[in-house]
Coordinates of C-alpha atoms and ligand atoms in Angstrom, one line a residue:
M1 CA 19.2 -17.3 16.9
T2 CA 21.4 -14.9 18.4
I3 CA 21.3 -11.5 18.1
S4 CA 24.8 -9.6 18.7
G5 CA 24.6 -6.8 21.3
D6 CA 26.8 -4.6 19.0
L7 CA 23.7 -4.8 15.9
L8 CA 21.2 -4.0 19.1
D9 CA 22.6 -1.1 19.9
L10 CA 23.3 0.1 16.0
I11 CA 19.3 -0.4 16.0
R12 CA 18.7 1.4 18.5
N13 CA 20.9 4.2 18.6
S14 CA 20.8 4.8 15.1
Q15 CA 19.0 8.1 13.4
R16 CA 18.8 6.9 10.0
I17 CA 17.8 3.5 8.7
T18 CA 17.3 2.7 5.4
V19 CA 15.6 -0.8 4.3
L20 CA 15.7 -2.2 0.8
T21 CA 13.6 -5.5 0.6
G22 CA 13.1 -8.3 -2.1
S23 CA 10.7 -10.4 -3.0
G24 CA 12.0 -12.9 -0.4
I25 CA 9.9 -10.5 2.4
S26 CA 6.5 -11.5 0.4
A27 CA 7.1 -15.2 0.5
E28 CA 5.7 -15.9 3.7
S29 CA 2.2 -14.0 2.7
G30 CA 2.1 -16.5 -0.4
I31 CA 3.6 -14.7 -3.1
P32 CA 6.2 -16.8 -4.5
T33 CA 9.8 -15.1 -4.7
F34 CA 10.6 -13.3 -8.5
R35 CA 12.3 -16.2 -9.4
D36 CA 10.1 -19.0 -8.1
A37 CA 7.3 -17.5 -9.8
L38 CA 8.8 -19.0 -12.8
T39 CA 8.0 -22.5 -11.8
G40 CA 5.0 -24.3 -11.9
L41 CA 3.0 -22.6 -14.4
W42 CA 5.8 -20.6 -15.7
A43 CA 8.6 -22.9 -15.8
N44 CA 9.0 -22.9 -19.3
Y45 CA 9.7 -19.1 -19.6
S46 CA 12.6 -16.8 -18.4
P47 CA 12.4 -13.5 -17.0
E48 CA 13.2 -12.3 -20.3
E49 CA 10.3 -13.5 -22.1
L50 CA 8.0 -12.2 -19.4
A51 CA 9.5 -8.9 -17.8
T52 CA 10.9 -7.0 -20.8
P53 CA 9.6 -4.6 -23.3
E54 CA 10.5 -6.9 -26.0
A55 CA 8.6 -9.8 -24.5
Y56 CA 5.5 -7.2 -24.2
Y57 CA 5.6 -6.0 -27.7
K58 CA 6.5 -9.5 -29.1
N59 CA 3.6 -11.2 -27.1
P60 CA 1.5 -8.9 -25.5
S61 CA -1.2 -11.5 -24.3
L62 CA 1.3 -13.9 -22.9
V63 CA 2.9 -11.1 -20.7
W64 CA -0.4 -9.6 -19.8
K65 CA -1.7 -13.1 -18.4
W66 CA 1.5 -13.3 -16.3
Y67 CA 0.9 -10.1 -15.0
A68 CA -2.8 -11.0 -14.1
W69 CA -1.6 -14.5 -12.5
R70 CA 0.3 -12.5 -10.2
R71 CA -1.9 -9.7 -9.7
Q72 CA -4.5 -12.2 -8.7
L73 CA -2.2 -13.8 -5.9
I74 CA -1.1 -10.5 -4.6
S75 CA -5.2 -9.5 -4.1
Q76 CA -5.2 -12.6 -2.2
A77 CA -2.5 -11.9 0.0
Q78 CA -2.2 -10.5 3.4
P79 CA 1.5 -8.3 4.8
N80 CA 3.1 -10.7 7.2
P81 CA 4.5 -9.8 10.2
A82 CA 8.0 -8.7 8.9
H83 CA 5.8 -5.9 6.8
Q84 CA 4.3 -5.1 9.6
V85 CA 7.5 -5.0 11.9
L86 CA 8.9 -2.3 9.0
A87 CA 5.8 -0.5 9.3
R88 CA 6.0 0.1 13.1
M89 CA 10.3 1.0 12.8
Q90 CA 8.6 4.1 10.8
S91 CA 7.5 5.4 13.9
R92 CA 10.4 4.4 16.2
V93 CA 13.4 5.7 13.9
A94 CA 13.6 9.4 12.8
G95 CA 15.0 8.9 9.7
F96 CA 13.7 5.9 7.8
T97 CA 13.7 4.8 4.7
L98 CA 11.7 2.1 3.0
L99 CA 13.1 0.8 -0.4
T100 CA 11.1 -1.9 -2.2
Q101 CA 12.1 -3.9 -5.3
N102 CA 8.4 -5.3 -4.7
V103 CA 5.5 -4.6 -6.9
D104 CA 2.8 -6.0 -4.3
G105 CA 2.0 -3.1 -2.4
L106 CA 1.9 -5.2 0.9
H107 CA 4.5 -2.7 3.0
Q108 CA 1.5 0.1 2.3
R109 CA -1.1 -2.3 3.2
A110 CA 0.8 -3.1 6.3
G111 CA 0.6 0.9 7.3
S112 CA 4.2 2.0 5.8
T113 CA 3.9 5.4 4.4
S114 CA 6.5 6.9 2.1
V115 CA 7.5 3.5 0.5
V116 CA 9.9 4.1 -2.2
E117 CA 8.9 1.5 -4.7
Y118 CA 11.8 0.8 -7.1
H119 CA 10.1 -1.2 -9.4
G120 CA 6.7 0.1 -9.8
N121 CA 3.3 -1.4 -8.8
I122 CA 1.8 -3.9 -10.5
M123 CA -1.7 -2.6 -9.8
R124 CA -1.5 0.4 -12.0
T125 CA -1.3 0.8 -15.5
R126 CA 0.5 3.5 -17.8
C127 CA 0.5 4.0 -21.2
S128 CA 3.2 1.8 -23.4
R129 CA 3.8 4.8 -25.8
H130 CA 3.7 8.0 -23.8
G131 CA 4.5 6.6 -20.2
C132 CA 1.5 8.4 -18.6
M133 CA -0.3 6.8 -15.5
T134 CA -4.1 5.9 -16.1
D135 CA -7.2 5.2 -13.7
V136 CA -7.8 2.0 -16.3
P137 CA -7.9 -1.2 -13.7
P138 CA -5.8 -3.8 -14.7
I139 CA -8.4 -6.2 -15.8
E140 CA -7.7 -9.7 -17.3
G141 CA -7.9 -10.9 -20.8
E142 CA -6.1 -8.5 -23.4
P143 CA -4.1 -5.4 -22.7
P144 CA -6.7 -2.6 -22.4
A145 CA -6.0 0.6 -24.7
C146 CA -4.8 3.8 -23.6
P147 CA -8.2 6.2 -23.2
E148 CA -5.9 9.2 -24.3
C149 CA -3.9 7.5 -27.6
S150 CA -5.4 3.7 -27.8
A151 CA -1.9 2.1 -27.4
M152 CA -1.7 -0.9 -25.4
L153 CA -1.6 0.1 -21.8
R154 CA 1.2 -2.0 -19.7
P155 CA 1.9 -2.5 -16.0
D156 CA 3.8 0.5 -14.2
V157 CA 6.3 -1.5 -13.5
V158 CA 10.3 -1.4 -14.2
W159 CA 11.1 -4.2 -16.8
F160 CA 14.8 -5.6 -17.4
G161 CA 16.6 -3.2 -19.2
E162 CA 14.5 -0.4 -18.3
S163 CA 15.5 2.8 -16.0
I164 CA 14.7 3.0 -12.5
P165 CA 12.0 5.7 -12.0
N166 CA 13.7 9.3 -11.5
H167 CA 12.7 10.1 -8.2
A168 CA 12.8 6.7 -6.9
Q169 CA 16.5 6.0 -7.8
F170 CA 17.5 9.7 -6.5
T171 CA 15.6 8.7 -2.8
A172 CA 17.3 5.4 -2.9
V173 CA 20.8 6.9 -3.5
T174 CA 20.3 9.7 -1.3
A175 CA 19.0 7.3 1.7
S176 CA 22.0 5.0 1.3
E177 CA 24.6 7.5 1.2
D178 CA 23.1 9.1 4.3
C179 CA 22.4 6.2 6.6
Q180 CA 24.1 4.8 9.4
L181 CA 22.7 1.4 9.2
F182 CA 21.6 -0.1 5.7
I183 CA 19.4 -3.7 5.8
A184 CA 18.5 -5.6 2.7
I185 CA 15.9 -8.0 3.4
G186 CA 14.7 -11.1 1.4
T187 CA 16.8 -10.0 -1.8
S188 CA 19.0 -12.2 -4.0
G189 CA 21.3 -9.1 -4.5
I190 CA 21.4 -9.8 -8.5
V191 CA 19.7 -7.1 -10.1
Y192 CA 21.0 -4.1 -10.4
P193 CA 20.8 -1.2 -9.5
A194 CA 18.9 -1.8 -6.5
A195 CA 21.9 -4.6 -5.4
S196 CA 24.3 -1.7 -5.4
L197 CA 22.7 0.2 -3.0
A198 CA 24.1 -1.8 0.0
Q199 CA 27.8 -1.1 -1.0
L200 CA 27.1 2.4 -1.4
A201 CA 25.6 3.0 1.9
Q202 CA 29.0 1.2 3.3
S203 CA 31.2 2.9 1.5
K204 CA 29.9 6.2 3.1
G205 CA 30.7 4.7 6.4
A206 CA 26.7 2.5 7.3
R207 CA 27.0 -0.7 8.6
F208 CA 25.2 -3.5 6.6
L209 CA 22.8 -6.1 7.8
E210 CA 21.9 -8.7 5.6
I211 CA 18.5 -11.0 6.2
N212 CA 17.9 -13.8 4.5
L213 CA 16.9 -17.3 4.0
D214 CA 20.3 -18.1 1.9
R215 CA 23.5 -16.7 1.8
T216 CA 23.4 -14.3 -1.4
P217 CA 26.3 -12.5 -3.4
L218 CA 25.6 -10.0 -0.8
S219 CA 26.6 -12.0 2.0
S220 CA 30.3 -11.7 1.9
M221 CA 29.9 -7.8 2.7
A222 CA 27.4 -7.9 5.3
D223 CA 28.8 -6.5 8.7
F224 CA 25.9 -8.4 10.7
R225 CA 23.7 -11.4 9.1
L226 CA 20.7 -13.1 10.2
Q227 CA 19.6 -16.0 8.5
G228 CA 16.0 -17.4 8.5
P229 CA 12.5 -16.7 7.3
A230 CA 12.2 -12.7 7.6
G231 CA 8.9 -13.1 9.2
E232 CA 10.0 -14.8 12.1
I233 CA 13.6 -12.8 12.4
L234 CA 12.0 -9.2 12.3
P235 CA 9.5 -9.4 15.1
E236 CA 12.4 -11.1 17.0
L237 CA 14.8 -8.5 16.2
E238 CA 12.1 -6.0 17.0
Q239 CA 11.5 -7.7 20.3
A240 CA 15.4 -7.8 20.9
A241 CA 15.8 -4.1 20.3
W242 CA 12.7 -2.5 21.7
P243 CA 11.5 -4.8 24.5
D244 CA 8.7 -2.7 25.4
V245 CA 6.7 -3.7 22.0
R246 CA 4.0 -6.4 22.4
Ligands
LIG1 P1 14.7 -12.9 -6.2 O1 13.4 -14.1 -6.3 O2 15.8 -12.9 -7.1 O3 15.0 -13.2 -4.7 C1 14.2 -13.5 -3.5 C2 15.4 -13.8 -2.1 O4 14.4 -14.1 -1.1 C3 16.4 -15.2 -2.1 O5 17.7 -14.6 -2.0 C4 16.0 -15.9 -1.1 O6 17.0 -16.6 -0.3 C5 14.9 -14.6 -0.1 N1 13.7 -15.4 0.5 C6 13.3 -16.3 0.3 N2 12.3 -16.4 0.8 C7 12.5 -15.9 2.0 C8 12.2 -15.6 3.4 N3 11.1 -16.2 4.0 N4 12.6 -14.5 4.3 C9 13.8 -13.8 4.0 N5 14.5 -14.2 2.9 C10 13.5 -15.0 2.1 O7 14.0 -11.8 -5.6 P2 14.2 -10.3 -5.8 O8 15.9 -9.8 -5.0 O9 13.3 -9.4 -5.1 O10 13.2 -7.0 -10.8 O11 14.5 -9.7 -7.1 C11 15.1 -8.6 -7.8 C12 14.4 -8.0 -8.6 O12 14.6 -9.5 -9.8 C13 12.7 -8.1 -8.6 O13 12.4 -7.0 -8.2 C14 12.4 -8.4 -10.2 C15 13.5 -9.0 -10.7 O14 14.0 -9.4 -11.7 C16 12.4 -6.4 -12.0 O15 11.2 -7.2 -12.4 C17 12.9 -5.5 -12.8

């Protein structure tokens, strides 16, 4: 892989870097990407049948079972070298913001702090009626009841058609508008509003680097592209930018 000198200078000299990750960064940890997760066992379902409030109210057992299956995969998975590089970057770059669409918590397990969970976290549960967070673990079986009001609990994730939590949206917009370099890693760039952040950053003067296995709808606007598995590209990029890294 050839990494341009311009990109390395930009990485070394940027005081503010904002990174947006998608499910591709966890693929090498053995967690299928969002769209790949709908193959195999779940091939007969569309995202709308599993990740919408309507789907949950129509068939809570089915949706809960899908989340239980994903939670089990996540709990067996370990962060990979791509997560680890991002965890180290937070101490190298003064203004480093990590936004993730992933609900798997692997960035935090790799050591990243202050991760902005744009789509929530699958390991938490909240009340489907009042939205309050609970300590109830997301057990298998049927959806548990809220200890306060007995409504069904739901995973604390953002479903299609739902809004991004206010604080996450505010931080994401601010960090995108303020950065000098915006990096999108392992995201298909088709789910909004996350997909609009790269353009927002560019419109305010940032350069945009895309790291992905394939081309995406964001590729044509990228200033730099590194194509391949994130778990290989990020360690190479880190080594090239900061050769003192062991
Ligand atoms: P997708 O499943 O849509 O896309 C995964 C992206 O990762 C694709 O562009 C792949 O080419 C890329 N990819 C796969 N393996 C990779 C690897 N090893 N290294 C680098 N890239 C790789 O996942 P997301 O973009 O995260 O939202 O999906 C965005 C949102 O769509 C999810 O958060 C979820 C879903 O709907 C909600 O549930 C609201």
